[in-house]
Amino acid sequence: MLTFANSLFLFALAGLAVPVILHLINRELAVDLKFPSVRFIGKARLPRREKRRLRDLLLLLLRLALFAAVVLAFAQPIWISPQASLAEDRQLRQTVYVVDASSSMAGDNAWTDAVSAVEAEVSGRADEQAGLVVFADRILVQVEPSDLTAAVGEGLSRVEPTYAAGSPALALENAVRLFHPDAERRLVVVSDFQETDWQTDLPGIPRGVELVLLPVSESPGPNTGIVRVNVLPIGNNLARIMVSLRNYGDRKVETRVSLAGPGIAQEKTSGLEGGQLSTVSFEVDASESRPMRVSLPDDGYERDNAWHFWVSPPPIIRVLAFLPHLDEPEAIQGFYFLQTALEVESETDWIRFDVTAVDRGFFQESMLETAEVMVFPATGAYFKDEQWDYLRSFLEEGGTALMMPGVSFPKFYRNLQTRGFMQSRFIGLAGNTNERHEPSHFGQISPNSGLADVFAREAAKDLYLVNVYRYVRLHFLGEETKLLSFENGDPALLSLPVGKGNLYVSTFAFDPSWTDLPLRNSFLPLVRELMEEGFDLDRQRNRLYVEEAAPLLAEEMDRPGTLEVEEKLWEINVNPSESTLARVDTGQWLPSVLTGEPIQVAQASVPAPWGATGGKDKHLWPWFLMFALAALFVESLWVGLADPVKSLRPEKVVKNG
Amino acid sequence: MATAYQELLDPDYLSRIDNYLLMAKGAVEGFLSGMHRSVFHGFGTEFLQYRNYVPGEDLKYLDWKVYAKRDQLVTKVFQEETSMNVYFVVDASASHDYQGERAACSKLRYACMIAASLAYLASRQGDNIALFAYQDSIVEAIEPGHRSGQLLRFLQALARLRPAGGADHDGLLQSITHHMRNRGLVIYLSDMLEAEKSLPRQLRALRFRHCDCLAIQVLDPDERDLPHAYPVRYVDSETEADVTTFADTIRTQYRASMDAYQGTLKSAFRHAQVEYLSLLTTDHLGHALGKYLNKREAIA
């Protein structure tokens, strides 16, 4: 039996009438030609046209066949063998179950309810084929629709809710592609329809697919979860543990917060209004590193009731300073001020720096892996092309770098601009070392930066009294963040984001010939805050969510907990994004979204051409296409070679005169 | 380099040069450089230059004194003393607008290229050149002269010509006859269609004015063989008369008629003692140049 995959194309066959009509109304007309003299040109009857007619008729038939073959090829004819045809007479019904296995499904018995709902549906529809798609942030299980409905139950039994957020769009697209195009299609979606997962770009379900939404855990119980835990040193070998809690329900709850660790057990009670965030703090001994756990009593969603962390200082931040030639003593002096400021240790600040000076000739790609921060006191002017590339890749990976001017400062700033690190344009040098010259002062700190917190109110006085004798003037274009600026608005310190990292550019050297800043109290907090601001402390502390990519710890990352691997401390916790109780409206909003723009069902859902599907269905479009190409070839030959009269005929009326 | 100068005279090449002076110069110089010996300096009385003696030349022009002194045979070349008027009569009627697919230019353009080349050659030899171009009446007229700028005026007039209207051969020849006071040569360029009886007679009359005549007929190859392989409604360029026909069926008859017509024309010119040359627009210009030089030498 012959059938067509795109039968609408068959309407194009009506176009066959056009050439026939043209052929019928087309008569051989004489071409007008202005000729010098018609004196010797006798009248003659036009040639007998029987031969031409026959030739034209054959040509017409060939062209009609060519057109028809192209149309039929587009219509995708399929030859179905009689046996297969008989089998298809029985209407095929298919149901694909899309089941949510995101982390939120672990609460309020949602997963058990979902499995029961699917099993009940499958058993109630024994005469249908059933398929399955289980999803979280990826497809976990996929079962193609078949008469073996037990495969659905088996597929469900293989999985349990993951710790990841859900990505229903991917699952819906996959599920729709599982349907046979000629089947009666039914799509059943089983989920808690949590707002954070479902309020995303969702694909439309094609027309003809019956959509059934089966919500589970529609009225979840109260949920209070831990959002974050921060550990801060407070001196005397003590640390303060700040636990941030959130009540996801709409009623006030009293909750008990328990802190447990080796030799430590503390408990506190906190009252949280509905939807509110609150902080509970504990003080613990921090004389040695120890893993700890904060927990809450069981509620509807248990996974966010515990937080694992280490009470220990974060790893030392390694700083590499690439020094220029020794004939630039100012730069080297600036480096020593910087080193002194960074290596200061404090009981109330766990962040420590280890500063190493390296000759600039050692600035190689291999050095990038050994440091978190790079300092270039007047070194940038001497970079080669590949060294700029090293710096860029270092920053893009999340590194921090600080650059200052030196002897060759014009070249250095022009390089920064031409290599795309900085938009601001180098103008020249402001001020000089002459004592009679009025020094410049800082005028403004960017209110959005961490510096604004450090130098708030009284603390800023010393900073504003700093004398800057000379600095490099830049035409600021506003593309960068001006962390610190002079009274006249000229930038003093720029923050240039590059990839995940940050490049800080100072317009003056940290040297007494440029400024007295290194000799002032503001220098230390300024430098340390600068270094810490461009830093992801969570990354430094190895804080991850369950199932986040971490190559070294692939297996251990499956569960929350604390780990120590190769002297590195890891904190693995549950992503709080799945804790919310908010659900989308499955009555009107979600169906209206899902029945909007249909998913384009890929060709892969129909059998491959050339009868590669076991011989039942045979796709004929390649044959039609080949026939069309052959006909086109013959037609071209016929017109071009076998019809010299036609080829001689001018395209348009020739007029001489 | 015979091939090179042949190419220089090819209408396909020459028709691409818009400037008639450049075209004529290229054609003439190319033609002359292709000759084995240049014998076309005049042999008048005014000494022009010496050149090596070529066997076969008249011995009376040998300079014996030079032979005695240097043991070298040289011939004296003289500037023509008596210049001649060369009248160019160009038919610019509408029938000259035709350009078949095989031709590189229209009949008028081809006629103008011949006129330009011959005028350049004549001017180079010191002759006075004149131009009369006509359709139903005279459209361009330049009196004979060889003042500076005469050739340029001649060529500019040629460049202005546009084919239109009919061709009044009789009226033209009658009106220009009174311009011909001195002996001269008339170069008549036309397709000569439908004038095979009157035209030779009219041109013969010029002989009474001491003018010799060279009649050059310019035809498109299509006019010889009617090559069109599809039905055509032929419309006469000048009379607008039309004939719808299929060339395949009348080609033989047409060719016979054309041959007969040209035979008649040739015979009539022979009787009228008028030199006749029939050219197709695909023929290279050497034919016309050679014919002219022969004619010019004969007159001299």
Short mmCIF file of C-alpha atoms in Angstrom, two decimals, chain B:
data_model
loop_
_atom_site.label_atom_id
_atom_site.label_comp_id
_atom_site.label_asym_id
_atom_site.label_seq_id
_atom_site.Cartn_x
_atom_site.Cartn_y
_atom_site.Cartn_z
CA MET B 1 54.86 39.16 -38.85
CA ALA B 2 52.06 38.63 -41.31
CA THR B 3 49.73 37.37 -38.66
CA ALA B 4 50.13 40.48 -36.54
CA TYR B 5 49.16 42.92 -39.24
CA GLN B 6 46.33 40.65 -40.36
CA GLU B 7 44.96 40.85 -36.87
CA LEU B 8 45.35 44.62 -36.86
CA LEU B 9 43.08 44.81 -39.89
CA ASP B 10 40.44 42.50 -38.46
CA PRO B 11 37.15 44.43 -38.05
CA ASP B 12 36.50 42.47 -34.89
CA TYR B 13 39.61 44.11 -33.42
CA LEU B 14 39.26 47.51 -35.04
CA SER B 15 35.59 47.97 -34.17
CA ARG B 16 36.55 47.96 -30.50
CA ILE B 17 38.56 51.18 -30.99
CA ASP B 18 36.15 54.06 -30.64
CA ASN B 19 38.56 56.73 -31.77
CA TYR B 20 38.62 56.74 -35.57
CA LEU B 21 42.08 58.34 -35.70
CA LEU B 22 43.61 55.64 -33.57
CA MET B 23 41.73 53.00 -35.46
CA ALA B 24 42.79 54.33 -38.86
CA LYS B 25 46.38 54.80 -37.77
CA GLY B 26 46.52 51.28 -36.41
CA ALA B 27 44.98 49.81 -39.52
CA VAL B 28 47.10 51.74 -42.01
CA GLU B 29 50.40 51.44 -40.19
CA GLY B 30 49.72 47.79 -39.61
CA PHE B 31 48.91 47.32 -43.24
CA LEU B 32 51.98 49.17 -44.47
CA SER B 33 54.32 47.44 -42.05
CA GLY B 34 53.07 44.17 -43.43
CA MET B 35 54.12 45.06 -46.96
CA HIS B 36 57.48 43.69 -48.09
CA ARG B 37 58.55 46.98 -49.52
CA SER B 38 57.05 50.36 -49.30
CA VAL B 39 56.58 51.67 -52.79
CA PHE B 40 53.95 54.14 -52.00
CA HIS B 41 56.03 57.19 -51.57
CA GLY B 42 55.34 59.50 -54.45
CA PHE B 43 57.78 59.88 -57.30
CA GLY B 44 57.29 63.56 -57.99
CA THR B 45 60.03 66.12 -58.32
CA GLU B 46 60.58 67.23 -54.76
CA PHE B 47 63.30 65.11 -53.18
CA LEU B 48 62.16 63.49 -49.91
CA GLN B 49 64.74 60.88 -48.86
CA TYR B 50 67.02 58.03 -49.92
CA ARG B 51 66.27 54.40 -49.48
CA ASN B 52 67.98 51.14 -50.41
CA TYR B 53 67.42 50.04 -53.95
CA VAL B 54 65.14 47.07 -54.37
CA PRO B 55 65.69 44.94 -57.51
CA GLY B 56 62.93 45.62 -59.97
CA GLU B 57 62.64 49.33 -59.32
CA ASP B 58 62.98 51.82 -62.11
CA LEU B 59 66.69 52.49 -62.61
CA LYS B 60 66.06 56.12 -63.46
CA TYR B 61 65.61 56.85 -59.74
CA LEU B 62 68.98 55.39 -58.76
CA ASP B 63 71.40 57.97 -57.43
CA TRP B 64 74.55 57.24 -59.42
CA LYS B 65 76.64 59.73 -57.57
CA VAL B 66 76.06 57.97 -54.30
CA TYR B 67 76.84 54.67 -56.04
CA ALA B 68 80.09 56.14 -57.31
CA LYS B 69 81.10 57.47 -53.93
CA ARG B 70 79.97 54.69 -51.62
CA ASP B 71 79.47 51.67 -53.88
CA GLN B 72 75.90 51.42 -52.60
CA LEU B 73 72.70 51.38 -54.65
CA VAL B 74 70.17 53.84 -53.30
CA THR B 75 66.95 55.15 -54.76
CA LYS B 76 65.79 58.72 -54.47
CA VAL B 77 62.31 59.20 -53.13
CA PHE B 78 60.37 62.31 -54.08
CA GLN B 79 57.42 64.03 -52.49
CA GLU B 80 54.39 64.12 -54.73
CA GLU B 81 54.14 67.54 -56.16
CA THR B 82 50.60 67.42 -57.40
CA SER B 83 48.24 66.37 -54.71
CA MET B 84 44.94 64.81 -55.66
CA ASN B 85 41.43 65.22 -54.25
CA VAL B 86 40.02 62.06 -52.73
CA TYR B 87 36.27 62.27 -52.25
CA PHE B 88 34.70 59.87 -49.81
CA VAL B 89 30.99 59.36 -50.37
CA VAL B 90 29.37 57.40 -47.53
CA ASP B 91 25.84 56.05 -47.60
CA ALA B 92 24.38 56.40 -44.06
CA SER B 93 20.86 55.22 -44.75
CA ALA B 94 18.93 53.06 -42.28
CA SER B 95 19.84 49.83 -44.03
CA HIS B 96 23.41 50.33 -42.79
CA ASP B 97 22.35 49.87 -39.22
CA TYR B 98 22.13 46.13 -39.58
CA GLN B 99 24.55 43.93 -37.67
CA GLY B 100 24.16 40.18 -37.86
CA GLU B 101 25.35 37.79 -35.17
CA ARG B 102 28.55 36.97 -37.08
CA ALA B 103 29.62 40.57 -37.64
CA ALA B 104 31.58 42.60 -35.13
CA CYS B 105 30.01 45.89 -36.19
CA SER B 106 27.21 47.40 -38.22
CA LYS B 107 27.54 48.11 -41.92
CA LEU B 108 27.84 51.84 -41.33
CA ARG B 109 30.55 51.40 -38.74
CA TYR B 110 32.44 49.15 -41.14
CA ALA B 111 32.07 51.69 -43.98
CA CYS B 112 33.30 54.44 -41.66
CA MET B 113 36.30 52.35 -40.63
CA ILE B 114 37.23 51.92 -44.29
CA ALA B 115 36.71 55.62 -45.00
CA ALA B 116 38.79 56.58 -41.95
CA SER B 117 41.64 54.26 -42.89
CA LEU B 118 41.74 55.33 -46.52
CA ALA B 119 41.49 59.00 -45.55
CA TYR B 120 44.39 58.58 -43.15
CA LEU B 121 46.41 56.92 -45.86
CA ALA B 122 45.49 59.58 -48.41
CA SER B 123 46.28 62.34 -45.96
CA ARG B 124 49.62 60.71 -45.19
CA GLN B 125 50.40 60.82 -48.91
CA GLY B 126 49.53 64.48 -49.12
CA ASP B 127 46.21 64.13 -50.92
CA ASN B 128 43.26 66.39 -50.21
CA ILE B 129 40.42 64.52 -48.59
CA ALA B 130 36.71 65.32 -48.74
CA LEU B 131 33.65 63.69 -47.26
CA PHE B 132 30.02 63.55 -48.34
CA ALA B 133 27.71 61.44 -46.21
CA TYR B 134 24.10 61.17 -47.20
CA GLN B 135 20.76 59.64 -46.44
CA ASP B 136 17.69 61.22 -48.07
CA SER B 137 19.93 64.27 -48.33
CA ILE B 138 23.51 65.16 -47.49
CA VAL B 139 24.09 64.92 -43.74
CA GLU B 140 27.83 65.62 -43.58
CA ALA B 141 29.97 67.53 -46.09
CA ILE B 142 33.65 68.41 -45.82
CA GLU B 143 35.22 70.19 -48.75
CA PRO B 144 38.56 68.92 -50.06
CA GLY B 145 41.65 70.22 -48.34
CA HIS B 146 44.77 69.13 -46.58
CA ARG B 147 45.14 71.86 -44.04
CA SER B 148 46.06 70.86 -40.57
CA GLY B 149 43.03 69.51 -38.86
CA GLN B 150 41.39 68.36 -42.09
CA LEU B 151 41.77 64.72 -41.16
CA LEU B 152 40.45 65.38 -37.67
CA ARG B 153 37.40 67.18 -39.04
CA PHE B 154 36.88 64.30 -41.44
CA LEU B 155 37.01 61.73 -38.67
CA GLN B 156 34.78 63.76 -36.37
CA ALA B 157 32.18 63.94 -39.12
CA LEU B 158 32.35 60.18 -39.49
CA ALA B 159 31.87 59.77 -35.76
CA ARG B 160 28.72 61.89 -35.90
CA LEU B 161 27.03 59.68 -38.48
CA ARG B 162 23.94 57.75 -37.37
CA PRO B 163 22.08 55.52 -39.80
CA ALA B 164 18.56 56.70 -40.62
CA GLY B 165 16.15 57.22 -43.51
CA GLY B 166 16.45 56.15 -47.10
CA ALA B 167 19.29 56.58 -49.54
CA ASP B 168 18.91 59.10 -52.40
CA HIS B 169 21.88 58.00 -54.52
CA ASP B 170 20.87 60.00 -57.60
CA GLY B 171 20.25 63.25 -55.76
CA LEU B 172 23.51 62.94 -53.91
CA LEU B 173 25.65 62.32 -56.93
CA GLN B 174 24.04 65.15 -58.82
CA SER B 175 24.57 67.60 -56.02
CA ILE B 176 28.20 66.76 -55.39
CA THR B 177 29.28 66.74 -59.00
CA HIS B 178 29.79 70.49 -59.07
CA HIS B 179 32.23 70.21 -56.14
CA MET B 180 34.59 68.17 -58.27
CA ARG B 181 36.60 70.70 -60.19
CA ASN B 182 40.02 69.06 -60.16
CA ARG B 183 41.04 65.55 -61.01
CA GLY B 184 40.46 63.20 -58.19
CA LEU B 185 39.35 59.88 -56.88
CA VAL B 186 35.86 59.12 -55.56
CA ILE B 187 35.61 56.37 -52.94
CA TYR B 188 31.97 55.41 -52.84
CA LEU B 189 30.86 53.37 -49.86
CA SER B 190 27.33 51.94 -49.82
CA ASP B 191 25.39 48.70 -49.69
CA MET B 192 24.06 49.69 -53.14
CA LEU B 193 20.82 47.89 -52.50
CA GLU B 194 18.24 48.29 -55.25
CA ALA B 195 20.58 50.56 -57.23
CA GLU B 196 22.35 48.15 -59.51
CA LYS B 197 21.08 49.90 -62.63
CA SER B 198 21.30 53.58 -61.81
CA LEU B 199 24.37 53.68 -59.62
CA PRO B 200 27.01 52.49 -62.12
CA ARG B 201 25.66 54.97 -64.61
CA GLN B 202 25.80 57.81 -62.16
CA LEU B 203 29.32 56.98 -61.06
CA ARG B 204 30.41 56.74 -64.66
CA ALA B 205 29.33 60.32 -65.10
CA LEU B 206 32.02 61.32 -62.62
CA ARG B 207 34.64 60.32 -65.10
CA PHE B 208 33.64 63.32 -67.16
CA ARG B 209 34.73 65.41 -64.21
CA HIS B 210 38.20 63.82 -64.40
CA CYS B 211 37.40 61.77 -61.38
CA ASP B 212 38.20 58.13 -61.12
CA CYS B 213 35.96 56.06 -58.89
CA LEU B 214 36.24 53.11 -56.55
CA ALA B 215 32.85 51.70 -55.55
CA ILE B 216 32.95 49.64 -52.39
CA GLN B 217 29.86 47.70 -51.52
CA VAL B 218 29.42 46.85 -47.83
CA LEU B 219 27.17 43.93 -46.91
CA ASP B 220 26.51 41.96 -43.78
CA PRO B 221 27.11 38.21 -44.07
CA ASP B 222 23.46 37.66 -43.20
CA GLU B 223 22.48 39.43 -46.42
CA ARG B 224 24.38 36.81 -48.38
CA ASP B 225 22.94 33.65 -46.92
CA LEU B 226 19.93 34.51 -44.72
CA PRO B 227 20.96 32.17 -41.91
CA HIS B 228 17.94 32.46 -39.60
CA ALA B 229 16.61 29.05 -38.66
CA TYR B 230 13.33 30.19 -37.20
CA PRO B 231 10.32 31.97 -38.61
CA VAL B 232 11.03 35.66 -39.05
CA ARG B 233 9.02 38.69 -40.02
CA TYR B 234 11.61 40.67 -41.99
CA VAL B 235 10.93 44.40 -41.85
CA ASP B 236 12.68 46.57 -44.41
CA SER B 237 14.81 49.15 -42.57
CA GLU B 238 14.09 51.89 -45.04
CA THR B 239 10.63 51.23 -46.43
CA GLU B 240 9.09 49.36 -43.44
CA ALA B 241 7.74 46.76 -45.89
CA ASP B 242 7.57 43.37 -44.24
CA VAL B 243 7.69 39.75 -45.27
CA THR B 244 7.01 36.87 -42.90
CA THR B 245 8.83 33.76 -43.94
CA PHE B 246 10.85 30.79 -42.90
CA ALA B 247 14.37 31.22 -44.21
CA ASP B 248 15.09 27.50 -44.43
CA THR B 249 12.60 27.15 -47.25
CA ILE B 250 13.63 30.19 -49.32
CA ARG B 251 17.34 30.25 -48.66
CA THR B 252 18.35 28.71 -51.98
CA GLN B 253 16.15 31.06 -53.94
CA TYR B 254 17.40 34.03 -51.94
CA ARG B 255 21.03 33.19 -52.53
CA ALA B 256 20.39 32.83 -56.25
CA SER B 257 18.69 36.23 -56.32
CA MET B 258 21.55 37.84 -54.41
CA ASP B 259 24.13 36.25 -56.69
CA ALA B 260 22.23 37.47 -59.73
CA TYR B 261 21.97 40.95 -58.24
CA GLN B 262 25.65 41.12 -57.49
CA GLY B 263 26.47 39.72 -60.91
CA THR B 264 24.39 42.46 -62.46
CA LEU B 265 26.05 45.09 -60.31
CA LYS B 266 29.51 43.86 -61.11
CA SER B 267 28.79 43.73 -64.80
CA ALA B 268 27.28 47.21 -64.77
CA PHE B 269 30.32 48.66 -63.02
CA ARG B 270 32.63 46.94 -65.46
CA HIS B 271 30.76 48.49 -68.36
CA ALA B 272 30.86 51.82 -66.61
CA GLN B 273 34.62 51.40 -66.12
CA VAL B 274 34.21 51.85 -62.41
CA GLU B 275 36.35 49.79 -60.05
CA TYR B 276 34.06 47.69 -57.83
CA LEU B 277 34.81 45.89 -54.61
CA SER B 278 32.26 43.97 -52.56
CA LEU B 279 33.08 43.50 -48.90
CA LEU B 280 31.38 41.74 -46.04
CA THR B 281 31.56 43.32 -42.60
CA THR B 282 33.62 40.34 -41.51
CA ASP B 283 36.32 40.94 -44.13
CA HIS B 284 39.49 42.60 -42.94
CA LEU B 285 40.32 46.07 -44.06
CA GLY B 286 43.38 45.06 -46.05
CA HIS B 287 41.21 44.37 -49.07
CA ALA B 288 40.04 47.96 -49.25
CA LEU B 289 43.45 49.43 -48.45
CA GLY B 290 45.17 47.32 -51.09
CA LYS B 291 42.56 48.15 -53.66
CA TYR B 292 42.88 51.83 -52.91
CA LEU B 293 46.65 51.83 -53.16
CA ASN B 294 46.53 50.03 -56.48
CA LYS B 295 44.03 52.52 -57.73
CA ARG B 296 46.00 55.46 -56.41
CA GLU B 297 49.20 54.25 -57.98
CA ALA B 298 47.47 53.71 -61.29
CA ILE B 299 46.16 57.27 -61.25
CA ALA B 300 49.57 58.66 -60.33
#
